[in-house]
């Protein structure tokens, strides 16, 4: 029988309100009523996740969402994910091009190295490339050795900067999973924004030991991964949820100030033949609406920071 000692409950940061000093408590209702710098009310931020799921996915500390849980080698699982990077991605490119949308490519660095033709297509479209770890088998979590995690962050940024020629200022941890030091390591590597905390609809300032980051509102609840894969809902339900979110955020933007509609897309999920037309319909409606413009993650960060300037 395990006995919990009194020391187990000692936590130096416990206090009223937030139990950390990463950011100031903020209520969205209290933000000043301002539009985006180009005069738009609502920004559409499309983030496309380019992921590498190794065939020998580790089971601990947990299997990343979408990760294989069958015994090695799980060809069925692996080839389904690989479909996104070889086939689905190009279907997705076509739809986004149709509406002149420049997206943020949240990439595992292994994808950039293993799929050079895919990277060429991303760069040809002048998308914003953000680091998303090394691959989906190398997760960031509290039990990870600090030196090992620092090496993973450095490898992800270093590989992507070398292969893309971009400054690569954004970070999204594989599986939205962090350790307590992940933001500090991202900032130390020159990152400027991070998209792991899903606790707001707008960007906000986030403190680290290496300077301030901007935390970006990359939605998990509206992701194709959660709705179509994890919850296994029909494509009609996905379409309904995105439309409902769009209507609500646009109404807020018109009465309370600037807002962001975040669409997180996975080529192996949304770009299946049975689903891509739903995304086409959604983007047709969203982009045709007055007061709505699209932006990359870095563009959003820059706009947000300038809007905060006195």
mmCIF file of C-alpha atoms in Angstrom:
data_model
loop_
_atom_site.group_PDB
_atom_site.id
_atom_site.type_symbol
_atom_site.label_atom_id
_atom_site.label_comp_id
_atom_site.label_asym_id
_atom_site.label_seq_id
_atom_site.Cartn_x
_atom_site.Cartn_y
_atom_site.Cartn_z
ATOM 1 C CA UNK A 1 0.000 0.000 0.000
ATOM 2 C CA UNK A 2 1.388 3.390 -1.042
ATOM 3 C CA UNK A 3 1.281 6.124 1.612
ATOM 4 C CA UNK A 4 0.977 9.702 0.374
ATOM 5 C CA UNK A 5 3.162 11.966 2.479
ATOM 6 C CA UNK A 6 2.395 15.562 3.404
ATOM 7 C CA UNK A 7 5.258 16.738 1.174
ATOM 8 C CA UNK A 8 3.393 15.380 -1.840
ATOM 9 C CA UNK A 9 0.954 18.285 -1.546
ATOM 10 C CA UNK A 10 3.626 20.976 -1.224
ATOM 11 C CA UNK A 11 3.602 23.134 -4.332
ATOM 12 C CA UNK A 12 5.489 26.442 -4.278
ATOM 13 C CA UNK A 13 3.339 28.096 -6.950
ATOM 14 C CA UNK A 14 -0.053 27.353 -5.353
ATOM 15 C CA UNK A 15 -1.950 30.589 -4.835
ATOM 16 C CA UNK A 16 -5.205 32.294 -5.676
ATOM 17 C CA UNK A 17 -5.882 32.406 -9.394
ATOM 18 C CA UNK A 18 -3.177 31.020 -11.662
ATOM 19 C CA UNK A 19 -0.644 28.623 -10.143
ATOM 20 C CA UNK A 20 2.142 29.755 -12.474
ATOM 21 C CA UNK A 21 3.614 33.003 -13.774
ATOM 22 C CA UNK A 22 3.637 32.180 -17.499
ATOM 23 C CA UNK A 23 0.959 34.743 -18.359
ATOM 24 C CA UNK A 24 -1.407 37.221 -16.765
ATOM 25 C CA UNK A 25 -4.988 36.160 -16.206
ATOM 26 C CA UNK A 26 -7.060 37.703 -18.981
ATOM 27 C CA UNK A 27 -10.729 37.694 -19.836
ATOM 28 C CA UNK A 28 -11.585 37.896 -23.512
ATOM 29 C CA UNK A 29 -14.556 40.147 -22.800
ATOM 30 C CA UNK A 30 -12.180 42.812 -21.458
ATOM 31 C CA UNK A 31 -10.084 43.175 -24.607
ATOM 32 C CA UNK A 32 -10.418 46.541 -26.350
ATOM 33 C CA UNK A 33 -12.781 46.538 -29.333
ATOM 34 C CA UNK A 34 -10.385 46.834 -32.259
ATOM 35 C CA UNK A 35 -10.203 45.359 -35.747
ATOM 36 C CA UNK A 36 -7.203 43.658 -37.324
ATOM 37 C CA UNK A 37 -4.724 46.048 -38.892
ATOM 38 C CA UNK A 38 -6.097 45.473 -42.403
ATOM 39 C CA UNK A 39 -9.559 46.427 -41.177
ATOM 40 C CA UNK A 40 -10.931 42.886 -41.125
ATOM 41 C CA UNK A 41 -13.039 41.597 -38.246
ATOM 42 C CA UNK A 42 -12.167 37.909 -38.361
ATOM 43 C CA UNK A 43 -8.900 36.217 -39.338
ATOM 44 C CA UNK A 44 -8.934 32.704 -40.768
ATOM 45 C CA UNK A 45 -5.811 30.826 -39.642
ATOM 46 C CA UNK A 46 -5.356 27.534 -41.477
ATOM 47 C CA UNK A 47 -2.734 25.214 -40.014
ATOM 48 C CA UNK A 48 -1.873 22.054 -41.932
ATOM 49 C CA UNK A 49 -0.140 19.357 -39.901
ATOM 50 C CA UNK A 50 2.510 17.386 -41.744
ATOM 51 C CA UNK A 51 3.354 14.457 -39.498
ATOM 52 C CA UNK A 52 5.643 11.435 -39.606
ATOM 53 C CA UNK A 53 4.330 8.450 -37.638
ATOM 54 C CA UNK A 54 7.157 5.891 -37.351
ATOM 55 C CA UNK A 55 6.177 2.252 -37.713
ATOM 56 C CA UNK A 56 7.746 1.468 -34.322
ATOM 57 C CA UNK A 57 5.704 4.012 -32.338
ATOM 58 C CA UNK A 58 6.565 3.874 -28.622
ATOM 59 C CA UNK A 59 3.650 3.129 -26.303
ATOM 60 C CA UNK A 60 5.039 5.208 -23.425
ATOM 61 C CA UNK A 61 4.446 7.692 -21.964
ATOM 62 C CA UNK A 62 1.422 7.619 -24.279
ATOM 63 C CA UNK A 63 0.592 7.040 -27.917
ATOM 64 C CA UNK A 64 0.174 10.317 -29.787
ATOM 65 C CA UNK A 65 -3.303 10.953 -31.238
ATOM 66 C CA UNK A 66 -3.309 9.178 -34.569
ATOM 67 C CA UNK A 67 -0.378 7.035 -33.499
ATOM 68 C CA UNK A 68 -0.269 3.319 -34.185
ATOM 69 C CA UNK A 69 -1.196 1.017 -31.329
ATOM 70 C CA UNK A 70 -0.912 -2.278 -33.231
ATOM 71 C CA UNK A 71 2.191 -4.474 -32.974
ATOM 72 C CA UNK A 72 5.130 -3.592 -35.222
ATOM 73 C CA UNK A 73 5.003 -3.406 -38.172
ATOM 74 C CA UNK A 74 1.558 -1.836 -38.484
ATOM 75 C CA UNK A 75 1.468 -1.414 -42.251
ATOM 76 C CA UNK A 76 -2.248 -0.520 -42.242
ATOM 77 C CA UNK A 77 -1.729 2.387 -39.831
ATOM 78 C CA UNK A 78 1.515 3.584 -41.384
ATOM 79 C CA UNK A 79 0.228 3.598 -44.956
ATOM 80 C CA UNK A 80 -2.923 5.501 -43.942
ATOM 81 C CA UNK A 81 -0.816 8.345 -42.529
ATOM 82 C CA UNK A 82 1.628 8.169 -45.432
ATOM 83 C CA UNK A 83 -1.343 8.655 -47.774
ATOM 84 C CA UNK A 84 -1.712 12.179 -46.424
ATOM 85 C CA UNK A 85 1.839 13.191 -47.305
ATOM 86 C CA UNK A 86 1.846 11.566 -50.761
ATOM 87 C CA UNK A 87 -1.748 11.947 -51.986
ATOM 88 C CA UNK A 88 -4.017 13.917 -49.667
ATOM 89 C CA UNK A 89 -1.666 16.882 -49.343
ATOM 90 C CA UNK A 90 -1.955 17.699 -53.035
ATOM 91 C CA UNK A 91 -5.740 17.545 -52.888
ATOM 92 C CA UNK A 92 -5.560 19.939 -49.947
ATOM 93 C CA UNK A 93 -3.134 22.257 -51.772
ATOM 94 C CA UNK A 94 -5.618 22.508 -54.641
ATOM 95 C CA UNK A 95 -8.500 23.586 -52.396
ATOM 96 C CA UNK A 96 -6.451 26.124 -50.453
ATOM 97 C CA UNK A 97 -5.013 27.547 -53.687
ATOM 98 C CA UNK A 98 -8.541 27.957 -55.019
ATOM 99 C CA UNK A 99 -9.263 30.469 -52.250
ATOM 100 C CA UNK A 100 -5.780 32.044 -52.204
ATOM 101 C CA UNK A 101 -5.135 30.849 -48.668
ATOM 102 C CA UNK A 102 -1.549 30.793 -47.419
ATOM 103 C CA UNK A 103 -1.448 28.353 -44.539
ATOM 104 C CA UNK A 104 0.928 27.541 -41.715
ATOM 105 C CA UNK A 105 2.647 24.194 -42.226
ATOM 106 C CA UNK A 106 3.217 22.675 -38.771
ATOM 107 C CA UNK A 107 5.870 20.143 -39.722
ATOM 108 C CA UNK A 108 7.715 17.357 -38.045
ATOM 109 C CA UNK A 109 11.288 17.928 -39.180
ATOM 110 C CA UNK A 110 11.382 14.293 -40.333
ATOM 111 C CA UNK A 111 8.710 15.104 -42.926
ATOM 112 C CA UNK A 112 10.800 17.896 -44.423
ATOM 113 C CA UNK A 113 13.739 15.517 -44.748
ATOM 114 C CA UNK A 114 11.782 12.490 -46.014
ATOM 115 C CA UNK A 115 9.415 14.261 -48.417
ATOM 116 C CA UNK A 116 11.458 16.918 -50.258
ATOM 117 C CA UNK A 117 8.860 17.294 -53.028
ATOM 118 C CA UNK A 118 6.241 18.066 -50.378
ATOM 119 C CA UNK A 119 8.455 20.732 -48.857
ATOM 120 C CA UNK A 120 9.023 22.243 -52.307
ATOM 121 C CA UNK A 121 5.265 22.613 -52.800
ATOM 122 C CA UNK A 122 4.910 24.300 -49.409
ATOM 123 C CA UNK A 123 7.727 26.743 -50.104
ATOM 124 C CA UNK A 124 6.460 27.440 -53.615
ATOM 125 C CA UNK A 125 3.229 28.680 -52.041
ATOM 126 C CA UNK A 126 5.165 30.828 -49.551
ATOM 127 C CA UNK A 127 3.498 29.179 -46.585
ATOM 128 C CA UNK A 128 4.658 29.866 -43.045
ATOM 129 C CA UNK A 129 6.594 26.813 -41.783
ATOM 130 C CA UNK A 130 6.388 26.117 -38.040
ATOM 131 C CA UNK A 131 8.384 23.477 -36.165
ATOM 132 C CA UNK A 132 6.355 20.592 -34.791
ATOM 133 C CA UNK A 133 8.976 18.428 -33.185
ATOM 134 C CA UNK A 134 11.050 15.731 -34.891
ATOM 135 C CA UNK A 135 8.356 13.083 -35.438
ATOM 136 C CA UNK A 136 5.212 11.789 -33.739
ATOM 137 C CA UNK A 137 7.165 9.144 -31.869
ATOM 138 C CA UNK A 138 9.343 11.704 -30.099
ATOM 139 C CA UNK A 139 6.980 13.431 -27.693
ATOM 140 C CA UNK A 140 7.641 16.226 -25.212
ATOM 141 C CA UNK A 141 6.487 15.378 -21.684
ATOM 142 C CA UNK A 142 7.309 15.778 -18.027
ATOM 143 C CA UNK A 143 9.352 12.586 -17.692
ATOM 144 C CA UNK A 144 11.653 13.431 -20.592
ATOM 145 C CA UNK A 145 15.267 14.097 -19.677
ATOM 146 C CA UNK A 146 15.845 17.892 -19.995
ATOM 147 C CA UNK A 147 18.981 17.495 -22.098
ATOM 148 C CA UNK A 148 17.204 15.074 -24.421
ATOM 149 C CA UNK A 149 14.313 17.460 -24.885
ATOM 150 C CA UNK A 150 16.639 20.380 -25.568
ATOM 151 C CA UNK A 151 18.289 18.283 -28.280
ATOM 152 C CA UNK A 152 14.892 17.472 -29.858
ATOM 153 C CA UNK A 153 13.861 21.133 -29.989
ATOM 154 C CA UNK A 154 17.225 22.150 -31.448
ATOM 155 C CA UNK A 155 17.034 19.370 -34.060
ATOM 156 C CA UNK A 156 13.511 20.306 -35.132
ATOM 157 C CA UNK A 157 14.294 24.006 -35.562
ATOM 158 C CA UNK A 158 17.726 23.394 -37.063
ATOM 159 C CA UNK A 159 16.549 20.908 -39.692
ATOM 160 C CA UNK A 160 13.586 23.007 -40.781
ATOM 161 C CA UNK A 161 15.583 26.242 -40.976
ATOM 162 C CA UNK A 162 18.258 24.545 -43.058
ATOM 163 C CA UNK A 163 15.821 22.889 -45.465
ATOM 164 C CA UNK A 164 13.331 25.757 -45.817
ATOM 165 C CA UNK A 165 15.572 28.815 -45.677
ATOM 166 C CA UNK A 166 12.927 30.398 -43.448
ATOM 167 C CA UNK A 167 13.479 31.777 -39.965
ATOM 168 C CA UNK A 168 10.870 29.287 -38.629
ATOM 169 C CA UNK A 169 9.459 31.259 -35.715
ATOM 170 C CA UNK A 170 6.513 29.035 -34.744
ATOM 171 C CA UNK A 171 6.299 25.890 -32.625
ATOM 172 C CA UNK A 172 3.580 23.285 -32.107
ATOM 173 C CA UNK A 173 4.468 20.300 -29.941
ATOM 174 C CA UNK A 174 3.571 16.856 -31.293
ATOM 175 C CA UNK A 175 0.245 15.801 -29.737
ATOM 176 C CA UNK A 176 -0.101 19.229 -28.018
ATOM 177 C CA UNK A 177 2.168 17.749 -25.309
ATOM 178 C CA UNK A 178 4.735 19.795 -23.382
ATOM 179 C CA UNK A 179 7.054 19.471 -20.445
ATOM 180 C CA UNK A 180 7.417 22.386 -18.042
ATOM 181 C CA UNK A 181 10.520 23.531 -19.920
ATOM 182 C CA UNK A 182 9.293 23.202 -23.531
ATOM 183 C CA UNK A 183 8.361 26.900 -23.949
ATOM 184 C CA UNK A 184 11.726 27.951 -22.487
ATOM 185 C CA UNK A 185 13.561 25.728 -24.958
ATOM 186 C CA UNK A 186 11.503 27.047 -27.873
ATOM 187 C CA UNK A 187 12.301 30.650 -26.951
ATOM 188 C CA UNK A 188 15.984 29.806 -26.451
ATOM 189 C CA UNK A 189 16.061 28.451 -30.023
ATOM 190 C CA UNK A 190 14.657 31.708 -31.413
ATOM 191 C CA UNK A 191 10.997 30.704 -31.526
ATOM 192 C CA UNK A 192 8.531 33.586 -31.342
ATOM 193 C CA UNK A 193 5.156 31.894 -31.083
ATOM 194 C CA UNK A 194 3.880 28.636 -29.689
ATOM 195 C CA UNK A 195 0.562 26.872 -30.258
ATOM 196 C CA UNK A 196 0.042 24.245 -27.561
ATOM 197 C CA UNK A 197 -2.153 25.803 -24.874
ATOM 198 C CA UNK A 198 -5.782 25.624 -26.004
ATOM 199 C CA UNK A 199 -7.235 28.018 -23.441
ATOM 200 C CA UNK A 200 -8.133 31.108 -25.512
ATOM 201 C CA UNK A 201 -9.616 32.300 -28.808
ATOM 202 C CA UNK A 202 -6.983 34.995 -29.268
ATOM 203 C CA UNK A 203 -3.189 35.307 -28.959
ATOM 204 C CA UNK A 204 -1.639 36.330 -25.648
ATOM 205 C CA UNK A 205 1.802 36.996 -24.175
ATOM 206 C CA UNK A 206 3.559 33.986 -22.651
ATOM 207 C CA UNK A 207 6.640 34.305 -20.424
ATOM 208 C CA UNK A 208 9.683 32.060 -20.639
ATOM 209 C CA UNK A 209 13.156 32.077 -19.122
ATOM 210 C CA UNK A 210 14.502 33.119 -22.545
ATOM 211 C CA UNK A 211 12.072 35.936 -23.302
ATOM 212 C CA UNK A 212 8.443 36.376 -24.215
ATOM 213 C CA UNK A 213 6.546 34.201 -26.692
ATOM 214 C CA UNK A 214 3.108 34.725 -28.192
ATOM 215 C CA UNK A 215 0.722 31.874 -27.432
ATOM 216 C CA UNK A 216 -1.471 31.269 -30.486
ATOM 217 C CA UNK A 217 -5.038 29.897 -30.473
ATOM 218 C CA UNK A 218 -4.609 26.677 -32.469
ATOM 219 C CA UNK A 219 -7.947 24.970 -31.900
ATOM 220 C CA UNK A 220 -8.130 21.302 -30.957
ATOM 221 C CA UNK A 221 -11.929 21.171 -30.604
ATOM 222 C CA UNK A 222 -12.374 22.321 -34.221
ATOM 223 C CA UNK A 223 -9.621 20.131 -35.663
ATOM 224 C CA UNK A 224 -10.441 17.448 -38.210
ATOM 225 C CA UNK A 225 -8.336 15.150 -36.058
ATOM 226 C CA UNK A 226 -10.619 15.417 -33.049
ATOM 227 C CA UNK A 227 -13.960 15.546 -34.842
ATOM 228 C CA UNK A 228 -13.390 13.093 -37.696
ATOM 229 C CA UNK A 229 -10.750 10.725 -36.296
ATOM 230 C CA UNK A 230 -10.889 10.726 -32.501
ATOM 231 C CA UNK A 231 -14.660 11.203 -32.227
ATOM 232 C CA UNK A 232 -15.347 9.422 -35.544
ATOM 233 C CA UNK A 233 -18.135 11.837 -36.454
ATOM 234 C CA UNK A 234 -19.620 12.112 -39.971
ATOM 235 C CA UNK A 235 -18.233 14.763 -42.311
ATOM 236 C CA UNK A 236 -21.612 16.536 -42.157
ATOM 237 C CA UNK A 237 -21.109 17.059 -38.421
ATOM 238 C CA UNK A 238 -17.624 18.464 -39.007
ATOM 239 C CA UNK A 239 -19.010 20.876 -41.573
ATOM 240 C CA UNK A 240 -21.808 21.907 -39.211
ATOM 241 C CA UNK A 241 -19.395 22.551 -36.325
ATOM 242 C CA UNK A 242 -17.048 24.713 -38.393
ATOM 243 C CA UNK A 243 -19.971 26.725 -39.754
ATOM 244 C CA UNK A 244 -21.362 27.184 -36.248
ATOM 245 C CA UNK A 245 -17.991 28.330 -34.905
ATOM 246 C CA UNK A 246 -17.588 30.707 -37.837
ATOM 247 C CA UNK A 247 -21.007 32.265 -37.220
ATOM 248 C CA UNK A 248 -20.349 32.705 -33.489
ATOM 249 C CA UNK A 249 -16.851 34.156 -33.875
ATOM 250 C CA UNK A 250 -17.894 36.520 -36.656
ATOM 251 C CA UNK A 251 -20.782 37.807 -34.543
ATOM 252 C CA UNK A 252 -18.388 38.375 -31.629
ATOM 253 C CA UNK A 253 -15.882 40.080 -33.910
ATOM 254 C CA UNK A 254 -18.503 42.527 -35.145
ATOM 255 C CA UNK A 255 -19.588 43.513 -31.648
ATOM 256 C CA UNK A 256 -16.589 42.839 -29.372
ATOM 257 C CA UNK A 257 -13.480 43.161 -31.557
ATOM 258 C CA UNK A 258 -11.016 41.076 -33.579
ATOM 259 C CA UNK A 259 -11.260 37.288 -33.493
ATOM 260 C CA UNK A 260 -9.496 34.251 -34.990
ATOM 261 C CA UNK A 261 -11.079 31.190 -36.605
ATOM 262 C CA UNK A 262 -8.470 28.437 -36.366
ATOM 263 C CA UNK A 263 -8.728 25.462 -38.728
ATOM 264 C CA UNK A 264 -6.315 22.627 -37.934
ATOM 265 C CA UNK A 265 -6.153 20.222 -40.890
ATOM 266 C CA UNK A 266 -4.462 16.846 -41.376
ATOM 267 C CA UNK A 267 -3.996 15.741 -45.012
ATOM 268 C CA UNK A 268 -4.567 12.068 -44.147
ATOM 269 C CA UNK A 269 -7.931 12.934 -42.591
ATOM 270 C CA UNK A 270 -9.647 15.896 -44.272
ATOM 271 C CA UNK A 271 -8.185 15.277 -47.742
ATOM 272 C CA UNK A 272 -9.847 11.919 -48.237
ATOM 273 C CA UNK A 273 -12.036 11.932 -51.387
ATOM 274 C CA UNK A 274 -15.191 11.636 -49.284
ATOM 275 C CA UNK A 275 -14.338 14.723 -47.200
ATOM 276 C CA UNK A 276 -12.488 17.267 -49.307
ATOM 277 C CA UNK A 277 -15.623 18.783 -50.854
ATOM 278 C CA UNK A 278 -16.933 19.655 -47.403
ATOM 279 C CA UNK A 279 -13.781 21.692 -46.784
ATOM 280 C CA UNK A 280 -14.237 23.323 -50.206
ATOM 281 C CA UNK A 281 -17.777 24.397 -49.274
ATOM 282 C CA UNK A 282 -16.621 25.734 -45.913
ATOM 283 C CA UNK A 283 -13.824 27.816 -47.384
ATOM 284 C CA UNK A 284 -16.083 29.128 -50.154
ATOM 285 C CA UNK A 285 -18.495 30.478 -47.559
ATOM 286 C CA UNK A 286 -15.856 31.786 -45.137
ATOM 287 C CA UNK A 287 -13.687 33.582 -47.693
ATOM 288 C CA UNK A 288 -16.699 35.150 -49.445
ATOM 289 C CA UNK A 289 -17.856 36.815 -46.229
ATOM 290 C CA UNK A 290 -17.163 40.522 -45.834
ATOM 291 C CA UNK A 291 -14.769 41.367 -43.039
ATOM 292 C CA UNK A 292 -12.916 38.025 -43.165
ATOM 293 C CA UNK A 293 -9.319 37.613 -44.354
ATOM 294 C CA UNK A 294 -6.773 34.793 -44.045
ATOM 295 C CA UNK A 295 -3.366 34.971 -42.371
ATOM 296 C CA UNK A 296 -0.424 32.740 -41.503
ATOM 297 C CA UNK A 297 0.697 32.234 -37.924
ATOM 298 C CA UNK A 298 3.582 34.685 -38.221
ATOM 299 C CA UNK A 299 1.298 37.308 -39.807
ATOM 300 C CA UNK A 300 -1.174 36.893 -36.959
ATOM 301 C CA UNK A 301 1.579 37.239 -34.379
ATOM 302 C CA UNK A 302 2.900 40.424 -35.967
ATOM 303 C CA UNK A 303 -0.577 41.925 -36.264
ATOM 304 C CA UNK A 304 -1.404 41.054 -32.669
ATOM 305 C CA UNK A 305 1.776 42.562 -31.274
ATOM 306 C CA UNK A 306 1.303 45.801 -33.198
ATOM 307 C CA UNK A 307 -2.291 46.019 -31.989
ATOM 308 C CA UNK A 308 -1.012 45.809 -28.389
ATOM 309 C CA UNK A 309 1.469 48.653 -28.846
ATOM 310 C CA UNK A 310 0.478 51.865 -26.999
#
